[in-house]
CSV table of C-alpha atoms and ligand atoms in Angstrom, one decimal:
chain,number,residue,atom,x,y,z
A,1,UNK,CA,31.5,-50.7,-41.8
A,2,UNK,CA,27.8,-49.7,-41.7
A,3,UNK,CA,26.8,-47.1,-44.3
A,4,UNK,CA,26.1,-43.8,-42.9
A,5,UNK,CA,22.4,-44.4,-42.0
A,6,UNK,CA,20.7,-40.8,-41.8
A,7,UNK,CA,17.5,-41.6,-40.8
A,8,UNK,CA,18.1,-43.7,-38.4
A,9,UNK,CA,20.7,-41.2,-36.8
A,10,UNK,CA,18.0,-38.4,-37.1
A,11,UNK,CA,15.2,-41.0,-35.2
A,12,UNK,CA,18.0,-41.9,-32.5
A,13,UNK,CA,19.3,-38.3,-32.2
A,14,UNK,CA,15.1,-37.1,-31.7
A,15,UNK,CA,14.4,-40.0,-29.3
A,16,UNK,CA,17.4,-39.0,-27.2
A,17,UNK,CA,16.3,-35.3,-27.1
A,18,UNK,CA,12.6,-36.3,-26.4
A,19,UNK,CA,14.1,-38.3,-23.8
A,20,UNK,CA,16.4,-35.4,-22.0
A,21,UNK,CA,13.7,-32.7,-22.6
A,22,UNK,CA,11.1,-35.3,-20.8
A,23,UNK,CA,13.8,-36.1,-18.1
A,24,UNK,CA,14.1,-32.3,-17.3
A,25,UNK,CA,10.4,-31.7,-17.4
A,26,UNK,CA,10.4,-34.3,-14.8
A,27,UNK,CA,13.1,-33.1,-12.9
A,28,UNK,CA,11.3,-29.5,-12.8
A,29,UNK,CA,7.7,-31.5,-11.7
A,30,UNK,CA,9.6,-33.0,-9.0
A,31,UNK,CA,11.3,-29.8,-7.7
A,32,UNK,CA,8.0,-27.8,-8.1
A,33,UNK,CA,6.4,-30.5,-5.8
A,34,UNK,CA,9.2,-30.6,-3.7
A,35,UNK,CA,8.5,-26.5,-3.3
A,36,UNK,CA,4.8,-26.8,-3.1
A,37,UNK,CA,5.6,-29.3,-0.2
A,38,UNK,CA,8.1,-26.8,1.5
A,39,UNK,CA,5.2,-23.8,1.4
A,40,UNK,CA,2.6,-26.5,2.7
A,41,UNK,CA,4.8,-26.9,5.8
A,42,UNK,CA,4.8,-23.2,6.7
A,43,UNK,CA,1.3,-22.9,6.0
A,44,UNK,CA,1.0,-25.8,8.9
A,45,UNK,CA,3.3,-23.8,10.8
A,46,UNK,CA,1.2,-20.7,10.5
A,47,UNK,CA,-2.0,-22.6,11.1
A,48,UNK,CA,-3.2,-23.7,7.6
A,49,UNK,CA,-5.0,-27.0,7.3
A,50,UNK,CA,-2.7,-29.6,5.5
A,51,UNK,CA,-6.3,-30.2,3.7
A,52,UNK,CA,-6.6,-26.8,2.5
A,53,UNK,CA,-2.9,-26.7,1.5
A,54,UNK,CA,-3.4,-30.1,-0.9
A,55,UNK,CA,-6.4,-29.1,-2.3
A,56,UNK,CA,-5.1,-25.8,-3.5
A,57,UNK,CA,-1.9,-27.4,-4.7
A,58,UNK,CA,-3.6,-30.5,-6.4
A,59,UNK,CA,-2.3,-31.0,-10.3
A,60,UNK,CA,-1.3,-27.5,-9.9
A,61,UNK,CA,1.7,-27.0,-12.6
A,62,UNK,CA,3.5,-23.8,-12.9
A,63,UNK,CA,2.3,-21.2,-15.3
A,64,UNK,CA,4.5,-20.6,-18.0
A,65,UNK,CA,2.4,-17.3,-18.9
A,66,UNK,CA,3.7,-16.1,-15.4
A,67,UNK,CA,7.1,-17.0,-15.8
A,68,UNK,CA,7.6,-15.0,-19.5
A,69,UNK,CA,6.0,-12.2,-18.2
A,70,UNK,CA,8.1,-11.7,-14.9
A,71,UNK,CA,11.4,-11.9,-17.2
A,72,UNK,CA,10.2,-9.4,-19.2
A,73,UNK,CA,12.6,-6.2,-19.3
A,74,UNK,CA,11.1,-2.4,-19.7
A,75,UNK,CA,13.0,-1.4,-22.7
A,76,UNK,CA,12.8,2.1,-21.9
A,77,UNK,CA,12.8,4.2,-18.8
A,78,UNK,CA,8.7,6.3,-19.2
A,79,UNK,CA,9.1,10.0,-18.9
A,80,UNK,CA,6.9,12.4,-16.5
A,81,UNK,CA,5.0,13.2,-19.3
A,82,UNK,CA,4.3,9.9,-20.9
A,83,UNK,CA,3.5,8.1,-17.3
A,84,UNK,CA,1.4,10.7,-16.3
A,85,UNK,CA,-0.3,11.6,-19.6
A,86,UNK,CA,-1.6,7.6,-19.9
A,87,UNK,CA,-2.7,7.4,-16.3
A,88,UNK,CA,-4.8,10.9,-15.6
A,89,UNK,CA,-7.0,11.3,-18.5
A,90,UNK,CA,-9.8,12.9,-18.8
A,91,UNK,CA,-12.3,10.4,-18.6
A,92,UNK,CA,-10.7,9.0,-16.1
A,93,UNK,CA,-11.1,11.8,-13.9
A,94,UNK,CA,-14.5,12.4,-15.0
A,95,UNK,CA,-15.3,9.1,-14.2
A,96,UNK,CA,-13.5,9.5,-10.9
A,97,UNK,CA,-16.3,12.4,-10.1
A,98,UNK,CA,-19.3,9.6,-10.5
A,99,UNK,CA,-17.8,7.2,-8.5
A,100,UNK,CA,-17.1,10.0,-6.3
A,101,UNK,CA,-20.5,10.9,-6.1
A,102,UNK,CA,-21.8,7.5,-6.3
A,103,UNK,CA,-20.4,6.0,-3.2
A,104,UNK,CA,-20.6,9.2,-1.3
A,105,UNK,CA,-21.5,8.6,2.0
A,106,UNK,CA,-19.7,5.5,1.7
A,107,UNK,CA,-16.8,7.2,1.3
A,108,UNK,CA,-17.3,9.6,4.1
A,109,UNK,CA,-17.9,7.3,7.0
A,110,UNK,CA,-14.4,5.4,5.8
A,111,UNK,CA,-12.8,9.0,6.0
A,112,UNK,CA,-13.9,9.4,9.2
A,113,UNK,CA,-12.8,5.9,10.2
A,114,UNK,CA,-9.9,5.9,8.7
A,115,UNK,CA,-8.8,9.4,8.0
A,116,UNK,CA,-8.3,9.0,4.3
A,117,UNK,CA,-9.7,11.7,2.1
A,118,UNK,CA,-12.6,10.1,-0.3
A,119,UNK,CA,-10.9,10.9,-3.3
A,120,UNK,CA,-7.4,9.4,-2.7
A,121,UNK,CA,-9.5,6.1,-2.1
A,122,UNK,CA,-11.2,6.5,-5.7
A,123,UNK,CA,-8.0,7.7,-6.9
A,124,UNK,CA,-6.2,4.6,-6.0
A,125,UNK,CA,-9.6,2.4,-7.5
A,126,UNK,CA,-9.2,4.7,-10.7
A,127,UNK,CA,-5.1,3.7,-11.0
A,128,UNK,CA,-4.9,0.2,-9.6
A,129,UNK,CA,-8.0,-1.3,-11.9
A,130,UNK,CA,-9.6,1.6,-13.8
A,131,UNK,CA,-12.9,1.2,-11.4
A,132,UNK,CA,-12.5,-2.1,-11.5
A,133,UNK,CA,-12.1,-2.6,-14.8
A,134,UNK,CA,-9.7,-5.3,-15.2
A,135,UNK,CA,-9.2,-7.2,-12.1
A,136,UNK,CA,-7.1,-9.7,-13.4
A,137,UNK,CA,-8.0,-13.2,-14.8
A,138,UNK,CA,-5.1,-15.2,-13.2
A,139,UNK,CA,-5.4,-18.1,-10.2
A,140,UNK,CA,-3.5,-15.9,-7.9
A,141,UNK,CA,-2.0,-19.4,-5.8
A,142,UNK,CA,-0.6,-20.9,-9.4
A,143,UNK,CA,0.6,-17.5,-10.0
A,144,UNK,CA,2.4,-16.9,-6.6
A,145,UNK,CA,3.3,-20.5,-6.2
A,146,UNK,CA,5.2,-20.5,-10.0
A,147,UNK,CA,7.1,-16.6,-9.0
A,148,UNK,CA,8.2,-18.5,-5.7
A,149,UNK,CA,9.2,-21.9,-7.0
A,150,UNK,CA,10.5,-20.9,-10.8
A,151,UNK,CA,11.9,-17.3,-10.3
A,152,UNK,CA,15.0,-16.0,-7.8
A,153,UNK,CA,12.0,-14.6,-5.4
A,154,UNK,CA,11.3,-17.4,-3.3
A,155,UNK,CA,10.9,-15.8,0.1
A,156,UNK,CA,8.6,-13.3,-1.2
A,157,UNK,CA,6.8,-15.4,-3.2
A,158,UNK,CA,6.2,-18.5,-0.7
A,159,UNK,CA,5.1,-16.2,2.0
A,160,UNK,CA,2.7,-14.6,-0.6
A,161,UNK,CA,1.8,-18.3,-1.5
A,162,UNK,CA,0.8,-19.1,2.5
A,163,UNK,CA,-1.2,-15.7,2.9
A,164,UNK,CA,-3.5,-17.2,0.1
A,165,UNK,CA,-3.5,-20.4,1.4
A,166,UNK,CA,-4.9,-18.5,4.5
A,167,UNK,CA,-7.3,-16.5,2.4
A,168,UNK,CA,-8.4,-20.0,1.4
A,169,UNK,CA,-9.1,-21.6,4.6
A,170,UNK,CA,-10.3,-18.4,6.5
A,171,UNK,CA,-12.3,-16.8,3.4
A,172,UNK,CA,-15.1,-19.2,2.3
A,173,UNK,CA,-13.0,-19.5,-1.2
A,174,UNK,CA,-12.2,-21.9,-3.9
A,175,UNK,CA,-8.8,-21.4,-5.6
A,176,UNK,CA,-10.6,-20.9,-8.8
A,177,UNK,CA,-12.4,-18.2,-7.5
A,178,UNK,CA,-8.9,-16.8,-6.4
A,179,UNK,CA,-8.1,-14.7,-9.4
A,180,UNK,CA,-5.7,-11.3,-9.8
A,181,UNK,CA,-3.1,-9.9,-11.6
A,182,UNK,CA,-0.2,-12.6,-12.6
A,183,UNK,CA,1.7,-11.2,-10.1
A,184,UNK,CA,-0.9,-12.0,-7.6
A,185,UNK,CA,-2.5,-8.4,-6.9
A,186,UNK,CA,-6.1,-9.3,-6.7
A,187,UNK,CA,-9.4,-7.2,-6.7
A,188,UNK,CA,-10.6,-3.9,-7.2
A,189,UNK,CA,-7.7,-2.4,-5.2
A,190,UNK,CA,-5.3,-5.1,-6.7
A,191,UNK,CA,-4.2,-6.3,-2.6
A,192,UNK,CA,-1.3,-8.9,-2.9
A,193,UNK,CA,-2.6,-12.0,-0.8
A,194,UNK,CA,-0.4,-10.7,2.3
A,195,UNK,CA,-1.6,-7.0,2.1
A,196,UNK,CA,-5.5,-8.9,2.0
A,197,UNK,CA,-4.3,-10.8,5.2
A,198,UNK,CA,-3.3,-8.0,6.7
A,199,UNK,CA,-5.8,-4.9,6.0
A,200,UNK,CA,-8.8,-6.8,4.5
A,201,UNK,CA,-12.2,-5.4,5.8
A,202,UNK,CA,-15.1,-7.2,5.7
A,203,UNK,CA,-17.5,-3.9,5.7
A,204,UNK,CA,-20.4,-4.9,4.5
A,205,UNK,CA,-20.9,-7.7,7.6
A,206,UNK,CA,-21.7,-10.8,5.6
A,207,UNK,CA,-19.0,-12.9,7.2
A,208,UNK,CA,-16.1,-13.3,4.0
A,209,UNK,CA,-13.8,-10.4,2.7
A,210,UNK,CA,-15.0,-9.8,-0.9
A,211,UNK,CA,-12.3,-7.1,-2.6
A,212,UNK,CA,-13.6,-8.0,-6.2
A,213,UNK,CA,-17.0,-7.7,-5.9
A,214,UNK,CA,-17.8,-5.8,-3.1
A,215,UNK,CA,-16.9,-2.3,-3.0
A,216,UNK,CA,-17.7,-1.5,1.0
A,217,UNK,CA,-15.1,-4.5,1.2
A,218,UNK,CA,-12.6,-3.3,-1.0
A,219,UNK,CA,-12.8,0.7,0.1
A,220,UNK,CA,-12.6,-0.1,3.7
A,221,UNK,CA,-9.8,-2.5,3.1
A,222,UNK,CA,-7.6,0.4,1.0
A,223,UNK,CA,-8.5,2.9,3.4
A,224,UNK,CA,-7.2,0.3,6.4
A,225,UNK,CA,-4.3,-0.4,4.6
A,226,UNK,CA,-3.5,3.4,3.4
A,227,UNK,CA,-3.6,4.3,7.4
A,228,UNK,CA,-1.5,1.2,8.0
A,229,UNK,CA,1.4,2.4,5.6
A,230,UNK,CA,1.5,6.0,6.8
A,231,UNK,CA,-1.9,7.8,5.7
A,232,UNK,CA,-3.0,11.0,7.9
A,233,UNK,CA,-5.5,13.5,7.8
A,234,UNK,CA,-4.5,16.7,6.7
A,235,UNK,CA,-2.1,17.7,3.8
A,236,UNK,CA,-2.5,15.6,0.0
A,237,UNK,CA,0.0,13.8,-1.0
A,238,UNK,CA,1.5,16.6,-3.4
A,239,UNK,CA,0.6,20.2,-4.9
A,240,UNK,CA,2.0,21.7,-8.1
A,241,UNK,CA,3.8,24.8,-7.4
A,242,UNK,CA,6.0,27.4,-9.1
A,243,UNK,CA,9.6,28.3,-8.2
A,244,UNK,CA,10.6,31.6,-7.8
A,245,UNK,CA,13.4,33.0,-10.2
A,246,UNK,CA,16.8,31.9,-8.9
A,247,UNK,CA,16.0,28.5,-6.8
A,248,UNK,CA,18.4,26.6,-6.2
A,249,UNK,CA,17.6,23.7,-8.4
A,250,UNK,CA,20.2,21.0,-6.5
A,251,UNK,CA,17.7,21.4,-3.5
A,252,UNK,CA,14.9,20.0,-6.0
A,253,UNK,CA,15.6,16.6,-4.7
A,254,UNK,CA,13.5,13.6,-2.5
A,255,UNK,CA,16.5,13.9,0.1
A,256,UNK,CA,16.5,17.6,0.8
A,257,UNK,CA,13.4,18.1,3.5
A,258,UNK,CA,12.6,21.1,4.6
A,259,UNK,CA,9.2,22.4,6.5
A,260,UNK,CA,6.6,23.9,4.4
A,261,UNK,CA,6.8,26.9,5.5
A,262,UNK,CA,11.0,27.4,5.1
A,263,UNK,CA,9.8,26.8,1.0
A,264,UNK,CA,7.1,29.2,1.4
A,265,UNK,CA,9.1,31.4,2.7
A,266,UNK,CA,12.2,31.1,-0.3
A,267,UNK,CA,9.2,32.1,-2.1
A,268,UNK,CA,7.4,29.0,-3.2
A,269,UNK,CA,3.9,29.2,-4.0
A,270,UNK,CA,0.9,26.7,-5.1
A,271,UNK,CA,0.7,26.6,-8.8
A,272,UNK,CA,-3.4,28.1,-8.3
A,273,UNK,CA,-1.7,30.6,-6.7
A,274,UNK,CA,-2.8,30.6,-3.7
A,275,UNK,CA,0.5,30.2,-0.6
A,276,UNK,CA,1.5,27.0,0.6
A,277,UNK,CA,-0.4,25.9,3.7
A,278,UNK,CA,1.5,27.1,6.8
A,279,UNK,CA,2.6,23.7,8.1
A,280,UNK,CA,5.9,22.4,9.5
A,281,UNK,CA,5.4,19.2,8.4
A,282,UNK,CA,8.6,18.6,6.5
A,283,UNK,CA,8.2,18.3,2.4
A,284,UNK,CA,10.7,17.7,-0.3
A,285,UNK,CA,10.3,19.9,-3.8
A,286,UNK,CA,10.7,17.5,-7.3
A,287,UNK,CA,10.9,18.4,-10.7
A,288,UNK,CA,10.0,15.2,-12.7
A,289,UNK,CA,10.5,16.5,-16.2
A,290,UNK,CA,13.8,18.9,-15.4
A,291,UNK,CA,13.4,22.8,-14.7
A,292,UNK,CA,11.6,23.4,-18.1
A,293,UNK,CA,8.2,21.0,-16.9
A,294,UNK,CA,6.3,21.1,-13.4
A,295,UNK,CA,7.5,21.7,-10.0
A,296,UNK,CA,5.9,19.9,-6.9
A,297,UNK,CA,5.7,20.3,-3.2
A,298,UNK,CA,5.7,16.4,-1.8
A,299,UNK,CA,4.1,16.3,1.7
A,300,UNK,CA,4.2,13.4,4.2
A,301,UNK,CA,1.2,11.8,2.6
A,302,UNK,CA,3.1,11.6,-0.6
A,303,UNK,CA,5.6,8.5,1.2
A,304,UNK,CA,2.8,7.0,2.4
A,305,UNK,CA,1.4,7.2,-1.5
A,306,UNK,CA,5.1,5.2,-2.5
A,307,UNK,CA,4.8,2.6,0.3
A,308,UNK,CA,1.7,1.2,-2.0
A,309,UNK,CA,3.8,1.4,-4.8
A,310,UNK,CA,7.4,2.0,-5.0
A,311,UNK,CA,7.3,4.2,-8.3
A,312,UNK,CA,7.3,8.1,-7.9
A,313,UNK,CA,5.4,8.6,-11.2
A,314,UNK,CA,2.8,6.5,-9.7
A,315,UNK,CA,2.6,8.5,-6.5
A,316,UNK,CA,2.4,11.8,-8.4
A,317,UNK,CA,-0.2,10.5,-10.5
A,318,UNK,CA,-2.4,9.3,-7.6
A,319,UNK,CA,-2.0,12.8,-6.2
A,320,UNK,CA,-3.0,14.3,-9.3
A,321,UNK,CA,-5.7,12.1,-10.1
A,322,UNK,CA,-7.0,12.6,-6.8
A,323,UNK,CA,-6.8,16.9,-6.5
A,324,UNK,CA,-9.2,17.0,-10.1
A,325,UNK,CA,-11.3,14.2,-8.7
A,326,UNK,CA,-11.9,16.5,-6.1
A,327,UNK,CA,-12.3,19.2,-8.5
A,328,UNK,CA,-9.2,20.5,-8.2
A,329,UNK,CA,-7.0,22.3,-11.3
A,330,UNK,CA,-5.3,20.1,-14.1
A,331,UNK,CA,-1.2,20.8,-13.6
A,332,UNK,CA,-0.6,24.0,-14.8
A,333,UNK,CA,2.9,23.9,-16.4
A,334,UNK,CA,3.0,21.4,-19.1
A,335,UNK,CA,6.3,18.8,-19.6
A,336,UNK,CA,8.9,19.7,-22.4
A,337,UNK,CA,7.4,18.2,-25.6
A,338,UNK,CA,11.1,16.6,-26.4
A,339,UNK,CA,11.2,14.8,-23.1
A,340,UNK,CA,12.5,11.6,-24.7
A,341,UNK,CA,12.1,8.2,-23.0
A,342,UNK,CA,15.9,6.7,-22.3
A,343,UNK,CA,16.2,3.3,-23.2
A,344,UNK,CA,17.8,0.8,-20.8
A,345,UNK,CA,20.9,1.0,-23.2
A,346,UNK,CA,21.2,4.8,-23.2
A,347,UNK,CA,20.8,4.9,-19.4
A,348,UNK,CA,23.9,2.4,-19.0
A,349,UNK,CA,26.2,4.0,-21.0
A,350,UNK,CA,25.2,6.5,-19.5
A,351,UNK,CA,26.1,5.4,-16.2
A,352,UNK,CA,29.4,4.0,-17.9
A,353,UNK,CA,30.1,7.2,-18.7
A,354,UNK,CA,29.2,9.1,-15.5
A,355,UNK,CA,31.3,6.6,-13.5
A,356,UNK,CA,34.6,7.0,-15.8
A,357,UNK,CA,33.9,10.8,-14.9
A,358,UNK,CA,33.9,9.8,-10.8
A,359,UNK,CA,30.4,11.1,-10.6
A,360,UNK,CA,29.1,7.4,-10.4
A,361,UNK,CA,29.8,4.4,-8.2
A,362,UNK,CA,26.7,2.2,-8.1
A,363,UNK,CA,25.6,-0.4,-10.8
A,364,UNK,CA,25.3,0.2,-14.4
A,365,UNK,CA,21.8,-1.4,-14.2
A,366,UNK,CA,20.1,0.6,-16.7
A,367,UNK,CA,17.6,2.1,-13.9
A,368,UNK,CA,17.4,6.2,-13.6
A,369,UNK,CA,17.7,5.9,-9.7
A,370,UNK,CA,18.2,8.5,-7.6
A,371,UNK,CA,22.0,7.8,-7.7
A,372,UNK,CA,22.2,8.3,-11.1
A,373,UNK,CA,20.1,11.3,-11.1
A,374,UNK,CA,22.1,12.9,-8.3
A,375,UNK,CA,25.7,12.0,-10.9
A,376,UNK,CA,24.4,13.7,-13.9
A,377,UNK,CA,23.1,16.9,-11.6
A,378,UNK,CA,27.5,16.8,-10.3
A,379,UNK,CA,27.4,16.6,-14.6
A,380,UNK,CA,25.4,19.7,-15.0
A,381,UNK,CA,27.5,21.9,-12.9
A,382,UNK,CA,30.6,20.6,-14.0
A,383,UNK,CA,29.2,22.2,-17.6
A,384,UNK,CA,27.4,25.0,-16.6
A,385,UNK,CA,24.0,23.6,-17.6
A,386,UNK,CA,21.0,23.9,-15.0
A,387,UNK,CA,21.2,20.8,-12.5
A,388,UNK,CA,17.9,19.5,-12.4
A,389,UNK,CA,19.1,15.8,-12.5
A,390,UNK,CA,16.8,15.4,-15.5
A,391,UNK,CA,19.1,13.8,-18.5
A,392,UNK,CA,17.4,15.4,-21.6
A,393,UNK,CA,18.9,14.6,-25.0
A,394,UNK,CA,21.1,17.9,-24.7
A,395,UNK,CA,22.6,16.7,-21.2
A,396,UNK,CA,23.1,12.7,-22.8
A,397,UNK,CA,24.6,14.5,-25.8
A,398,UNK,CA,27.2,16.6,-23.7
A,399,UNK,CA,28.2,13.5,-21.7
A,400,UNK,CA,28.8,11.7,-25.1
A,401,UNK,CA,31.4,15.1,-26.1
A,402,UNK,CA,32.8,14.9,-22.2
A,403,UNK,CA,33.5,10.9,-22.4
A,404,UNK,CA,35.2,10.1,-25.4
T,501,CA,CA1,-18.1,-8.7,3.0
């Protein structure tokens, strides 16, 4: 028999493993060109130059970068007052009133045009890049093309990869020059490449849509895109108010809508005081850190503010943002100071818990969705605590006791 040879075994066992790791590297080149060659077809179908298509996709490799940071997982679920704390701060509002005052007239035509108020479209600058800021050092196509071929989002992600292929043969632009977020959001406004197809403006008239460096470009271009989701004249998106003694707190809620003037008239008022404005347009009331923290009146601008972004701390804050870039008051009624973040683990046993109760049916994802908000409101009653839908500590606590 051969004596047990350990080095040898060890250099055999490595080569192998070099050989399988470089075998599956290969097999992953071969399926990203295999993808790459799949977008370059639609991009034909949808008019792109097969030229345009090869040169953007030449030795491109997919960004690993991209990849870790997409499977990243929030660990915790931000409260009201963190979100909102981080993303209206002082300086940024005061530096929201110079670029206010800065691009003035600007501004004004584009509200005109447009019909979105001047400081919604700073607003949305001051929150999407901080003023531009940080636009985002990624190639936008390797980025797009690596979400589409190396993550479960392929649709989205291939038709993002053929709008910037389109950007790239109707935009005077190198690929290089291409650069965003590494999700793809790219400029001042941080435009995905199909939003840019879309709404992109070309204001200042020299022939190429520049959203990063020219701010005509990217204003006009949010203000196109803000009336293309929903935008009007008229109401903001949201006003702080106070409750009057006795509301009912279960009709705090996104899906009760009622017209302004049926809150106004339960005894609602603006937070400054002053009486809602006597509109029918209808409105939802929301209170985002519980009954103890702020209440706010959501007008129809405020869904318009959530189909830019799908988060309703983000819409707030624009709102916010917006009224004291305007000069408006700060929010009057400050958030509990033990609002605790939940982490993802709290929030699904919390669900778990909710759903042996038969107050919850849906997925215990770990998101604080409305479903899960509207179970732990049913919660609230059950125990005679106020039914904001807002799990505090206390309410997470009583569910432990109630679910043994
Ligand atoms: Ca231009």
């Amino acid at each position: 028999m051969t004596p047990f040879n350990k080095t040898a075994l060890l250099a055999a066992t490595t080569a192998l493993l070099a050989t399988q790791s470089l075998a599956s590297a290969r097999a992953q080149e071969g399926e990203f060109r295999e993808c790459l060659q799949a977008i370059k077809a639609e991009a034909g179908r949808q008019g792109v130059s097969g030229a345009v298509a090869d040169r953007a996709f030449q030795n491109l490799t997919p960004d690993q970068k991209v990849i870790d940071l997409d499977s990243r997982q929030p660990e915790f679920t931000l409260t009201y007052g963190k979100y909102v704390g981080n993303a209206v701060t002082l300086e940024r509002i005061a530096k929201g009133q110079q670029k206010l005052t800065q691009y003035r007239s600007l501004l004004d035509s584009l509200t005109r045009e447009y019909g979105v108020a001047p400081q919604y479209l700073v607003a949305f600058w001051g929150m999407e890049t901080n003023y531009g800021a940080y636009l985002g050092d990624f190639q936008v196509v390797r980025s797009v093309a690596t979400l589409a071929c190396m993550t479960k989002r392929l649709a989205f992600f291939s038709n993002e990869t053929v709008q910037a292929l389109k950007i790239l043969s109707t935009n005077g632009m190198t690929s290089q020059q291409m650069r965003g977020s590494w999700a793809g959001a790219m400029g001042n406004m941080q435009f995905m490449p199909s939003t840019f197809v879309k709404y992109g403006v070309d204001r200042d008239g020299n022939g190429r849509i520049d959203i990063w460096n020219s701010m005509p470009d990217a204003f006009a271009s949010a203000a196109n895109f803000l009336r293309g989701i929903g935008f009007r004249p008229g109401l903001p998106s949201s006003d702080e108010v106070f409750l009057p003694q006795g509301f009912p707190l279960e009709e705090a809620d996104t899906t009760v809508e009622k017209p302004v003037r049926a809150w106004a008239s339960m005894g609602v008022k603006r937070a400054n005081g002053q009486p809602l404005p006597s509109s029918d347009e209808l409105s939802s009331i929301v209170l985002p850190a519980g009954w103890r923290g702020p209440a706010f009146i959501l007008y129809p601008n405020f869904k318009a503010v959530m189909n830019w972004n799908r988060s309703t701390l983000y819409a707030l804050a624009v709102g916010i943002l917006a009224q004291q870039i305007a000069g408006g008051p700060a929010v009057k009624q400050p958030p509990p100071d033990d609002d605790q973040p939940l982490s993802h683990d709290t929030v699904v046993d919390m669900q778990m818990r909710l759903a042996r109760l038969g107050l919850y049916s849906d997925e215990t994802d770990g998101l604080l969705g409305p479903k899960t908000r509207s179970a732990v409101r049913m919660f609230q009653k059950r125990v005679g605590l106020p039914a904001d839908g807002h799990p505090t500590p206390e309410v997470v606590q009583r569910l432990v006791q109630a679910v043994r």
